[in-house]
């Protein structure tokens, strides 16, 4: 049996019991007819009070007292006595009816108040549940973003203790979240820059800060990282911690150094070679760099070379041959030890041995060629 059914049965028993007791009391002053009227009249009084409250019960009680008085006067006028109705028994019985109406009505009012309190509490619980659900969804959403970000991200509190550590931070450093939580950054790794002072909480460092490079020393290796950082605030603007986003640029810097070293080596070879070396743009078809030997062979200065094309230093009878060779080079193939006639600045003709191929130079594809006067 449900709680609601139990409450309904208790209420029905209360109404019935009250009607019976009231009728017994009323029979002490009247005959069976009066008792029947009492039993009849108390039921709507109790039901009204139970359903609508004290006011409704009292109004129905007064109406039923008047109705009973008129009925008794109409049915048994010979037995009807105003003194009995008003003095000897009627006043106590009628007051009892009113009191019962008030008591039952108060029960209704308490029930309504309780229902209101329960409804408000239930509404509050529902709203709280919705807010908690929304908060949990937001947390999962943020965690999903953090753990799919291509950069390491971690947050710290005001004591510089790590409070969150995403998947990429684990991958970059090899340190699991449980290994670093609630530890200070310098307890997790060594950083000469951070030892001088934490930039995140320094008043001398403007936030947000972008692109700061640091070397961190982990238990098994060193990493060069670039990081962005900023403070975190609550809804009232109070500082509650900070966030750092970092990337491992160790390999990038190594590659840049390798490229730089290669360029320096290439430049040294290019400038000191006894053969005429040159670079030609695939886009414009013009010279973009020549070495000293090219100037010595052709008589043009380096600046003058930058304003001409290979066709300008080819013999008129060899220009078709030159165009075909350039088309081969554009396709990605190379030419080796091709003989051709070339023109010096003074108009003199000489035979040259030519080789060329595509290379990548300063981030672009160019033609690298050599010319030897034979």
mmCIF file of C-alpha atoms in Angstrom:
data_model
loop_
_atom_site.group_PDB
_atom_site.id
_atom_site.type_symbol
_atom_site.label_atom_id
_atom_site.label_comp_id
_atom_site.label_asym_id
_atom_site.label_seq_id
_atom_site.Cartn_x
_atom_site.Cartn_y
_atom_site.Cartn_z
ATOM 1 C CA UNK A 1 0.000 0.000 0.000
ATOM 2 C CA UNK A 2 1.370 3.380 -1.001
ATOM 3 C CA UNK A 3 1.891 6.309 1.368
ATOM 4 C CA UNK A 4 -0.814 8.296 -0.428
ATOM 5 C CA UNK A 5 -3.396 5.514 0.060
ATOM 6 C CA UNK A 6 -2.505 5.259 3.741
ATOM 7 C CA UNK A 7 -3.037 8.999 4.170
ATOM 8 C CA UNK A 8 -6.408 8.804 2.401
ATOM 9 C CA UNK A 9 -7.571 5.925 4.657
ATOM 10 C CA UNK A 10 -6.486 7.805 7.790
ATOM 11 C CA UNK A 11 -8.344 10.931 6.635
ATOM 12 C CA UNK A 12 -11.517 8.898 5.859
ATOM 13 C CA UNK A 13 -11.377 7.247 9.302
ATOM 14 C CA UNK A 14 -10.932 10.653 10.917
ATOM 15 C CA UNK A 15 -13.989 12.091 9.130
ATOM 16 C CA UNK A 16 -16.153 9.032 9.956
ATOM 17 C CA UNK A 17 -15.002 8.864 13.578
ATOM 18 C CA UNK A 18 -15.592 12.565 14.124
ATOM 19 C CA UNK A 19 -19.125 12.288 12.641
ATOM 20 C CA UNK A 20 -19.991 9.365 14.921
ATOM 21 C CA UNK A 21 -18.636 11.066 18.058
ATOM 22 C CA UNK A 22 -20.434 14.289 17.218
ATOM 23 C CA UNK A 23 -23.726 12.401 16.681
ATOM 24 C CA UNK A 24 -23.373 10.673 20.043
ATOM 25 C CA UNK A 25 -22.837 14.017 21.723
ATOM 26 C CA UNK A 26 -25.812 15.514 19.921
ATOM 27 C CA UNK A 27 -28.088 12.555 20.930
ATOM 28 C CA UNK A 28 -27.622 13.524 24.582
ATOM 29 C CA UNK A 29 -29.796 16.579 23.867
ATOM 30 C CA UNK A 30 -32.151 15.408 21.109
ATOM 31 C CA UNK A 31 -34.027 12.330 19.916
ATOM 32 C CA UNK A 32 -33.046 10.049 17.044
ATOM 33 C CA UNK A 33 -34.145 12.603 14.499
ATOM 34 C CA UNK A 34 -31.888 15.220 16.016
ATOM 35 C CA UNK A 35 -28.995 12.747 16.079
ATOM 36 C CA UNK A 36 -29.599 11.897 12.437
ATOM 37 C CA UNK A 37 -29.562 15.552 11.534
ATOM 38 C CA UNK A 38 -26.339 15.977 13.482
ATOM 39 C CA UNK A 39 -24.684 13.060 11.696
ATOM 40 C CA UNK A 40 -25.868 14.428 8.362
ATOM 41 C CA UNK A 41 -24.753 17.988 9.009
ATOM 42 C CA UNK A 42 -21.293 17.230 10.384
ATOM 43 C CA UNK A 43 -20.159 15.342 7.271
ATOM 44 C CA UNK A 44 -20.247 18.346 4.842
ATOM 45 C CA UNK A 45 -18.707 20.481 7.583
ATOM 46 C CA UNK A 46 -15.767 18.101 7.982
ATOM 47 C CA UNK A 47 -15.415 17.466 4.242
ATOM 48 C CA UNK A 48 -15.499 21.205 3.487
ATOM 49 C CA UNK A 49 -12.997 21.993 6.204
ATOM 50 C CA UNK A 50 -10.781 19.098 5.153
ATOM 51 C CA UNK A 51 -10.834 20.093 1.488
ATOM 52 C CA UNK A 52 -10.842 23.904 1.730
ATOM 53 C CA UNK A 53 -9.643 24.883 5.176
ATOM 54 C CA UNK A 54 -10.861 26.644 8.334
ATOM 55 C CA UNK A 55 -12.891 29.413 6.694
ATOM 56 C CA UNK A 56 -14.858 27.051 4.487
ATOM 57 C CA UNK A 57 -15.514 24.659 7.414
ATOM 58 C CA UNK A 58 -16.806 27.449 9.702
ATOM 59 C CA UNK A 59 -19.099 28.863 7.000
ATOM 60 C CA UNK A 60 -20.586 25.421 6.226
ATOM 61 C CA UNK A 61 -20.946 24.765 9.989
ATOM 62 C CA UNK A 62 -22.992 27.968 10.502
ATOM 63 C CA UNK A 63 -25.131 27.169 7.450
ATOM 64 C CA UNK A 64 -25.801 23.605 8.677
ATOM 65 C CA UNK A 65 -26.739 24.869 12.195
ATOM 66 C CA UNK A 66 -29.335 27.152 10.644
ATOM 67 C CA UNK A 67 -30.570 24.380 8.318
ATOM 68 C CA UNK A 68 -30.869 21.866 11.241
ATOM 69 C CA UNK A 69 -32.758 24.415 13.350
ATOM 70 C CA UNK A 70 -35.258 25.083 10.579
ATOM 71 C CA UNK A 71 -35.699 21.363 9.812
ATOM 72 C CA UNK A 72 -36.309 20.436 13.459
ATOM 73 C CA UNK A 73 -38.796 23.269 13.800
ATOM 74 C CA UNK A 74 -40.590 22.142 10.631
ATOM 75 C CA UNK A 75 -40.664 18.371 11.345
ATOM 76 C CA UNK A 76 -41.428 18.340 15.099
ATOM 77 C CA UNK A 77 -42.849 21.714 16.041
ATOM 78 C CA UNK A 78 -44.460 20.303 19.214
ATOM 79 C CA UNK A 79 -41.106 19.033 20.531
ATOM 80 C CA UNK A 80 -39.132 22.014 19.402
ATOM 81 C CA UNK A 81 -37.922 24.238 22.237
ATOM 82 C CA UNK A 82 -35.729 27.292 21.668
ATOM 83 C CA UNK A 83 -34.424 27.132 25.179
ATOM 84 C CA UNK A 84 -33.069 23.609 24.658
ATOM 85 C CA UNK A 85 -31.575 24.576 21.263
ATOM 86 C CA UNK A 86 -29.976 27.768 22.488
ATOM 87 C CA UNK A 87 -29.317 27.205 26.191
ATOM 88 C CA UNK A 88 -29.450 23.676 27.541
ATOM 89 C CA UNK A 89 -27.744 21.791 24.709
ATOM 90 C CA UNK A 90 -27.767 23.599 21.413
ATOM 91 C CA UNK A 91 -25.031 26.088 22.146
ATOM 92 C CA UNK A 92 -22.473 23.489 23.356
ATOM 93 C CA UNK A 93 -23.285 21.134 20.465
ATOM 94 C CA UNK A 94 -23.169 23.856 17.846
ATOM 95 C CA UNK A 95 -19.946 25.220 19.313
ATOM 96 C CA UNK A 96 -18.562 21.683 19.158
ATOM 97 C CA UNK A 97 -19.486 21.590 15.480
ATOM 98 C CA UNK A 98 -17.673 24.887 14.873
ATOM 99 C CA UNK A 99 -14.665 23.699 16.889
ATOM 100 C CA UNK A 100 -14.549 20.489 14.843
ATOM 101 C CA UNK A 101 -14.706 22.576 11.663
ATOM 102 C CA UNK A 102 -11.774 24.689 12.910
ATOM 103 C CA UNK A 103 -9.734 21.638 13.937
ATOM 104 C CA UNK A 104 -10.304 19.810 10.654
ATOM 105 C CA UNK A 105 -9.654 23.023 8.721
ATOM 106 C CA UNK A 106 -6.398 23.518 10.590
ATOM 107 C CA UNK A 107 -5.445 20.005 9.555
ATOM 108 C CA UNK A 108 -6.147 20.993 5.951
ATOM 109 C CA UNK A 109 -4.144 24.198 6.293
ATOM 110 C CA UNK A 110 -1.216 22.335 7.834
ATOM 111 C CA UNK A 111 -1.418 19.792 5.031
ATOM 112 C CA UNK A 112 -1.447 22.561 2.430
ATOM 113 C CA UNK A 113 1.473 24.278 4.119
ATOM 114 C CA UNK A 114 3.356 21.005 4.234
ATOM 115 C CA UNK A 115 2.559 20.372 0.565
ATOM 116 C CA UNK A 116 3.773 23.870 -0.294
ATOM 117 C CA UNK A 117 6.992 23.315 1.638
ATOM 118 C CA UNK A 118 7.486 19.900 0.026
ATOM 119 C CA UNK A 119 6.728 21.326 -3.436
ATOM 120 C CA UNK A 120 9.177 24.186 -2.945
ATOM 121 C CA UNK A 121 11.771 21.778 -1.614
ATOM 122 C CA UNK A 122 11.179 19.390 -4.498
ATOM 123 C CA UNK A 123 11.412 22.285 -6.986
ATOM 124 C CA UNK A 124 14.641 23.420 -5.345
ATOM 125 C CA UNK A 125 16.023 19.878 -5.524
ATOM 126 C CA UNK A 126 15.032 19.624 -9.202
ATOM 127 C CA UNK A 127 16.679 22.961 -9.964
ATOM 128 C CA UNK A 128 19.755 21.928 -8.009
ATOM 129 C CA UNK A 129 19.845 18.669 -9.948
ATOM 130 C CA UNK A 130 19.597 20.549 -13.242
ATOM 131 C CA UNK A 131 22.386 22.915 -12.218
ATOM 132 C CA UNK A 132 24.579 20.015 -11.080
ATOM 133 C CA UNK A 133 23.872 18.185 -14.347
ATOM 134 C CA UNK A 134 24.689 21.306 -16.340
ATOM 135 C CA UNK A 135 27.857 21.830 -14.277
ATOM 136 C CA UNK A 136 28.923 18.202 -14.764
ATOM 137 C CA UNK A 137 28.299 18.495 -18.506
ATOM 138 C CA UNK A 138 30.358 21.709 -18.603
ATOM 139 C CA UNK A 139 33.176 20.024 -16.678
ATOM 140 C CA UNK A 140 33.145 17.045 -19.069
ATOM 141 C CA UNK A 141 33.062 19.440 -22.027
ATOM 142 C CA UNK A 142 36.058 21.402 -20.737
ATOM 143 C CA UNK A 143 37.947 18.202 -19.880
ATOM 144 C CA UNK A 144 37.294 16.911 -23.398
ATOM 145 C CA UNK A 145 38.688 20.125 -24.900
ATOM 146 C CA UNK A 146 41.733 20.098 -22.636
ATOM 147 C CA UNK A 147 42.524 16.448 -23.326
ATOM 148 C CA UNK A 148 42.256 16.846 -27.105
ATOM 149 C CA UNK A 149 44.266 20.066 -27.279
ATOM 150 C CA UNK A 150 47.570 19.702 -29.192
ATOM 151 C CA UNK A 151 49.432 21.506 -26.411
ATOM 152 C CA UNK A 152 50.276 20.758 -22.808
ATOM 153 C CA UNK A 153 47.955 22.585 -20.408
ATOM 154 C CA UNK A 154 48.056 22.744 -16.619
ATOM 155 C CA UNK A 155 46.619 24.969 -13.913
ATOM 156 C CA UNK A 156 48.002 25.968 -10.520
ATOM 157 C CA UNK A 157 46.538 27.528 -7.386
ATOM 158 C CA UNK A 158 47.907 30.593 -5.602
ATOM 159 C CA UNK A 159 50.516 28.429 -3.854
ATOM 160 C CA UNK A 160 51.763 27.330 -7.313
ATOM 161 C CA UNK A 161 50.516 23.784 -6.738
ATOM 162 C CA UNK A 162 49.425 21.932 -9.863
ATOM 163 C CA UNK A 163 45.655 21.320 -9.891
ATOM 164 C CA UNK A 164 45.084 19.955 -13.403
ATOM 165 C CA UNK A 165 47.306 18.297 -15.998
ATOM 166 C CA UNK A 166 46.009 17.363 -19.459
ATOM 167 C CA UNK A 167 46.848 14.391 -21.687
ATOM 168 C CA UNK A 168 49.309 16.276 -23.901
ATOM 169 C CA UNK A 169 51.198 17.499 -20.825
ATOM 170 C CA UNK A 170 51.597 13.831 -19.879
ATOM 171 C CA UNK A 171 52.774 12.950 -23.395
ATOM 172 C CA UNK A 172 55.284 15.811 -23.621
ATOM 173 C CA UNK A 173 56.859 15.298 -20.186
ATOM 174 C CA UNK A 174 56.189 11.601 -19.607
ATOM 175 C CA UNK A 175 54.740 12.487 -16.198
ATOM 176 C CA UNK A 176 51.285 11.178 -15.243
ATOM 177 C CA UNK A 177 48.666 13.427 -13.682
ATOM 178 C CA UNK A 178 48.775 11.571 -10.370
ATOM 179 C CA UNK A 179 52.550 12.151 -10.202
ATOM 180 C CA UNK A 180 52.298 15.952 -10.390
ATOM 181 C CA UNK A 181 48.988 16.938 -8.742
ATOM 182 C CA UNK A 182 49.379 19.178 -5.667
ATOM 183 C CA UNK A 183 53.107 19.577 -6.337
ATOM 184 C CA UNK A 184 54.813 22.850 -7.191
ATOM 185 C CA UNK A 185 56.209 23.234 -10.699
ATOM 186 C CA UNK A 186 59.805 23.342 -9.473
ATOM 187 C CA UNK A 187 59.194 20.099 -7.568
ATOM 188 C CA UNK A 188 58.233 18.437 -10.855
ATOM 189 C CA UNK A 189 61.044 19.816 -13.040
ATOM 190 C CA UNK A 190 64.004 22.158 -12.848
ATOM 191 C CA UNK A 191 63.805 25.422 -14.764
ATOM 192 C CA UNK A 192 66.601 28.013 -14.490
ATOM 193 C CA UNK A 193 64.253 30.752 -15.700
ATOM 194 C CA UNK A 194 61.541 29.905 -13.162
ATOM 195 C CA UNK A 195 64.081 29.703 -10.339
ATOM 196 C CA UNK A 196 64.768 33.407 -10.833
ATOM 197 C CA UNK A 197 61.101 34.139 -10.208
ATOM 198 C CA UNK A 198 57.714 32.821 -11.265
ATOM 199 C CA UNK A 199 56.573 34.903 -14.220
ATOM 200 C CA UNK A 200 52.977 33.818 -13.716
ATOM 201 C CA UNK A 201 52.612 35.511 -10.314
ATOM 202 C CA UNK A 202 55.149 38.301 -10.813
ATOM 203 C CA UNK A 203 53.761 41.837 -10.830
ATOM 204 C CA UNK A 204 56.621 42.828 -13.130
ATOM 205 C CA UNK A 205 55.440 40.513 -15.911
ATOM 206 C CA UNK A 206 52.446 41.701 -17.924
ATOM 207 C CA UNK A 207 49.745 39.089 -18.445
ATOM 208 C CA UNK A 208 48.794 37.341 -20.583
ATOM 209 C CA UNK A 209 52.315 36.425 -21.643
ATOM 210 C CA UNK A 210 52.917 34.708 -24.981
ATOM 211 C CA UNK A 211 55.860 32.792 -26.426
ATOM 212 C CA UNK A 212 58.229 32.633 -23.466
ATOM 213 C CA UNK A 213 60.916 30.000 -24.056
ATOM 214 C CA UNK A 214 62.217 27.931 -21.142
ATOM 215 C CA UNK A 215 64.458 24.933 -20.734
ATOM 216 C CA UNK A 216 63.055 22.389 -18.288
ATOM 217 C CA UNK A 217 65.043 19.529 -16.827
ATOM 218 C CA UNK A 218 63.100 16.299 -16.334
ATOM 219 C CA UNK A 219 64.413 13.178 -14.578
ATOM 220 C CA UNK A 220 65.372 11.563 -17.907
ATOM 221 C CA UNK A 221 65.932 14.455 -20.343
ATOM 222 C CA UNK A 222 65.923 18.172 -21.082
ATOM 223 C CA UNK A 223 63.219 19.911 -23.069
ATOM 224 C CA UNK A 224 63.019 23.323 -24.647
ATOM 225 C CA UNK A 225 59.457 24.612 -24.433
ATOM 226 C CA UNK A 226 57.584 27.722 -25.460
ATOM 227 C CA UNK A 227 54.676 28.687 -23.249
ATOM 228 C CA UNK A 228 51.804 31.106 -22.821
ATOM 229 C CA UNK A 229 50.550 31.950 -19.342
ATOM 230 C CA UNK A 230 47.842 33.955 -17.631
ATOM 231 C CA UNK A 231 46.177 34.388 -14.238
ATOM 232 C CA UNK A 232 42.791 32.852 -13.352
ATOM 233 C CA UNK A 233 40.149 34.879 -11.497
ATOM 234 C CA UNK A 234 36.846 34.089 -9.797
ATOM 235 C CA UNK A 235 33.541 35.847 -10.563
ATOM 236 C CA UNK A 236 34.486 38.718 -8.245
ATOM 237 C CA UNK A 237 37.851 39.295 -9.911
ATOM 238 C CA UNK A 238 39.988 37.712 -7.188
ATOM 239 C CA UNK A 239 43.088 35.811 -8.339
ATOM 240 C CA UNK A 240 42.628 32.092 -7.651
ATOM 241 C CA UNK A 241 45.511 30.645 -9.651
ATOM 242 C CA UNK A 242 46.949 30.507 -13.140
ATOM 243 C CA UNK A 243 47.116 28.525 -16.357
ATOM 244 C CA UNK A 244 50.102 27.632 -18.530
ATOM 245 C CA UNK A 245 49.993 26.278 -22.080
ATOM 246 C CA UNK A 246 53.233 24.871 -23.456
ATOM 247 C CA UNK A 247 54.711 23.135 -26.493
ATOM 248 C CA UNK A 248 57.861 21.085 -26.885
ATOM 249 C CA UNK A 249 60.083 22.848 -29.447
ATOM 250 C CA UNK A 250 63.227 20.814 -28.758
ATOM 251 C CA UNK A 251 63.195 19.004 -32.127
ATOM 252 C CA UNK A 252 62.122 22.144 -33.949
ATOM 253 C CA UNK A 253 65.107 24.050 -32.620
ATOM 254 C CA UNK A 254 67.423 21.152 -33.507
ATOM 255 C CA UNK A 255 66.056 21.112 -37.048
ATOM 256 C CA UNK A 256 66.425 24.875 -37.309
ATOM 257 C CA UNK A 257 70.029 24.580 -36.151
ATOM 258 C CA UNK A 258 70.692 21.808 -38.670
ATOM 259 C CA UNK A 259 69.197 23.910 -41.451
ATOM 260 C CA UNK A 260 71.162 26.952 -40.334
ATOM 261 C CA UNK A 261 74.367 24.946 -40.224
ATOM 262 C CA UNK A 262 73.598 23.541 -43.681
ATOM 263 C CA UNK A 263 72.900 27.008 -45.042
ATOM 264 C CA UNK A 264 76.139 28.292 -43.593
ATOM 265 C CA UNK A 265 78.021 25.369 -45.100
ATOM 266 C CA UNK A 266 76.269 25.827 -48.434
ATOM 267 C CA UNK A 267 76.998 29.559 -48.360
ATOM 268 C CA UNK A 268 80.673 28.897 -47.680
ATOM 269 C CA UNK A 269 80.910 26.417 -50.564
ATOM 270 C CA UNK A 270 78.819 28.634 -52.822
ATOM 271 C CA UNK A 271 80.945 31.729 -52.259
ATOM 272 C CA UNK A 272 84.353 30.046 -52.422
ATOM 273 C CA UNK A 273 83.849 27.667 -55.350
ATOM 274 C CA UNK A 274 86.035 28.175 -58.428
ATOM 275 C CA UNK A 275 83.091 27.173 -60.625
ATOM 276 C CA UNK A 276 80.304 29.581 -61.475
ATOM 277 C CA UNK A 277 77.414 28.791 -59.105
ATOM 278 C CA UNK A 278 73.977 30.354 -59.287
ATOM 279 C CA UNK A 279 70.396 30.112 -58.027
ATOM 280 C CA UNK A 280 67.406 30.773 -60.310
ATOM 281 C CA UNK A 281 63.829 31.418 -59.220
ATOM 282 C CA UNK A 282 61.321 28.895 -60.581
ATOM 283 C CA UNK A 283 58.631 31.569 -60.454
ATOM 284 C CA UNK A 284 60.309 34.454 -62.228
ATOM 285 C CA UNK A 285 63.066 32.586 -64.071
ATOM 286 C CA UNK A 286 65.604 35.220 -62.925
ATOM 287 C CA UNK A 287 68.868 34.846 -61.078
ATOM 288 C CA UNK A 288 68.424 35.321 -57.341
ATOM 289 C CA UNK A 289 72.013 34.655 -56.269
ATOM 290 C CA UNK A 290 75.392 34.155 -57.952
ATOM 291 C CA UNK A 291 78.887 33.622 -56.600
ATOM 292 C CA UNK A 292 82.061 35.544 -57.357
ATOM 293 C CA UNK A 293 83.179 32.987 -59.935
ATOM 294 C CA UNK A 294 80.026 33.731 -62.015
ATOM 295 C CA UNK A 295 80.927 37.413 -62.032
ATOM 296 C CA UNK A 296 84.493 36.602 -63.035
ATOM 297 C CA UNK A 297 83.383 34.316 -65.880
ATOM 298 C CA UNK A 298 80.678 36.580 -67.383
ATOM 299 C CA UNK A 299 81.834 40.044 -66.369
ATOM 300 C CA UNK A 300 78.539 41.005 -64.693
ATOM 301 C CA UNK A 301 78.396 42.195 -61.106
ATOM 302 C CA UNK A 302 76.168 40.301 -58.690
ATOM 303 C CA UNK A 303 73.669 43.181 -58.734
ATOM 304 C CA UNK A 304 73.540 43.128 -62.535
ATOM 305 C CA UNK A 305 72.890 39.374 -62.528
ATOM 306 C CA UNK A 306 69.731 39.907 -60.439
ATOM 307 C CA UNK A 307 68.152 41.853 -63.347
ATOM 308 C CA UNK A 308 68.732 39.264 -66.092
ATOM 309 C CA UNK A 309 67.666 35.720 -66.999
ATOM 310 C CA UNK A 310 69.735 32.699 -68.133
ATOM 311 C CA UNK A 311 68.452 33.276 -71.700
ATOM 312 C CA UNK A 312 70.206 36.673 -71.677
ATOM 313 C CA UNK A 313 73.606 35.023 -71.331
ATOM 314 C CA UNK A 314 72.918 32.193 -73.813
ATOM 315 C CA UNK A 315 74.081 32.275 -77.454
ATOM 316 C CA UNK A 316 71.179 33.157 -79.789
ATOM 317 C CA UNK A 317 71.532 29.826 -81.576
ATOM 318 C CA UNK A 318 71.293 27.958 -78.248
ATOM 319 C CA UNK A 319 68.199 29.717 -76.809
ATOM 320 C CA UNK A 320 65.804 26.924 -77.870
ATOM 321 C CA UNK A 321 68.121 24.447 -76.226
ATOM 322 C CA UNK A 322 68.150 26.654 -73.110
ATOM 323 C CA UNK A 323 64.313 26.778 -72.979
ATOM 324 C CA UNK A 324 64.062 22.980 -73.243
ATOM 325 C CA UNK A 325 66.614 22.534 -70.462
ATOM 326 C CA UNK A 326 64.674 24.939 -68.231
ATOM 327 C CA UNK A 327 61.434 22.999 -68.872
ATOM 328 C CA UNK A 328 63.200 19.794 -67.817
ATOM 329 C CA UNK A 329 64.368 21.461 -64.609
ATOM 330 C CA UNK A 330 60.870 22.791 -63.864
ATOM 331 C CA UNK A 331 59.521 19.246 -64.076
ATOM 332 C CA UNK A 332 61.846 18.194 -61.265
ATOM 333 C CA UNK A 333 64.468 16.414 -63.376
ATOM 334 C CA UNK A 334 68.085 17.435 -63.484
ATOM 335 C CA UNK A 335 70.630 18.052 -66.229
ATOM 336 C CA UNK A 336 74.290 17.070 -66.017
ATOM 337 C CA UNK A 337 77.338 18.118 -67.998
ATOM 338 C CA UNK A 338 75.487 19.700 -70.897
ATOM 339 C CA UNK A 339 77.687 21.708 -73.248
ATOM 340 C CA UNK A 340 76.463 25.055 -74.530
ATOM 341 C CA UNK A 341 77.624 28.416 -75.797
ATOM 342 C CA UNK A 342 77.403 31.396 -73.462
ATOM 343 C CA UNK A 343 77.839 35.141 -73.880
ATOM 344 C CA UNK A 344 79.948 37.382 -71.718
ATOM 345 C CA UNK A 345 79.012 40.956 -70.952
ATOM 346 C CA UNK A 346 81.481 42.186 -73.565
ATOM 347 C CA UNK A 347 79.779 39.998 -76.225
ATOM 348 C CA UNK A 348 82.475 37.338 -76.457
ATOM 349 C CA UNK A 349 81.359 33.709 -76.807
ATOM 350 C CA UNK A 350 82.680 30.716 -74.898
ATOM 351 C CA UNK A 351 81.749 27.077 -74.427
ATOM 352 C CA UNK A 352 80.545 26.032 -70.989
ATOM 353 C CA UNK A 353 79.794 22.762 -69.217
ATOM 354 C CA UNK A 354 76.462 23.107 -67.401
ATOM 355 C CA UNK A 355 74.738 21.081 -64.650
ATOM 356 C CA UNK A 356 71.568 22.010 -62.709
ATOM 357 C CA UNK A 357 68.832 20.605 -60.475
ATOM 358 C CA UNK A 358 65.981 21.712 -58.220
ATOM 359 C CA UNK A 359 66.714 22.237 -54.515
ATOM 360 C CA UNK A 360 64.928 23.730 -51.512
ATOM 361 C CA UNK A 361 66.509 27.002 -50.430
ATOM 362 C CA UNK A 362 65.173 29.240 -47.656
ATOM 363 C CA UNK A 363 61.779 27.541 -47.777
ATOM 364 C CA UNK A 364 61.300 27.726 -51.559
ATOM 365 C CA UNK A 365 62.092 25.555 -54.583
ATOM 366 C CA UNK A 366 64.877 26.989 -56.762
ATOM 367 C CA UNK A 367 67.235 25.841 -59.529
ATOM 368 C CA UNK A 368 70.812 25.367 -58.428
ATOM 369 C CA UNK A 369 73.283 25.377 -61.306
ATOM 370 C CA UNK A 370 76.995 25.215 -62.041
ATOM 371 C CA UNK A 371 78.867 26.614 -65.067
ATOM 372 C CA UNK A 372 82.432 25.765 -65.991
ATOM 373 C CA UNK A 373 84.304 27.567 -68.754
ATOM 374 C CA UNK A 374 85.761 24.881 -71.037
#
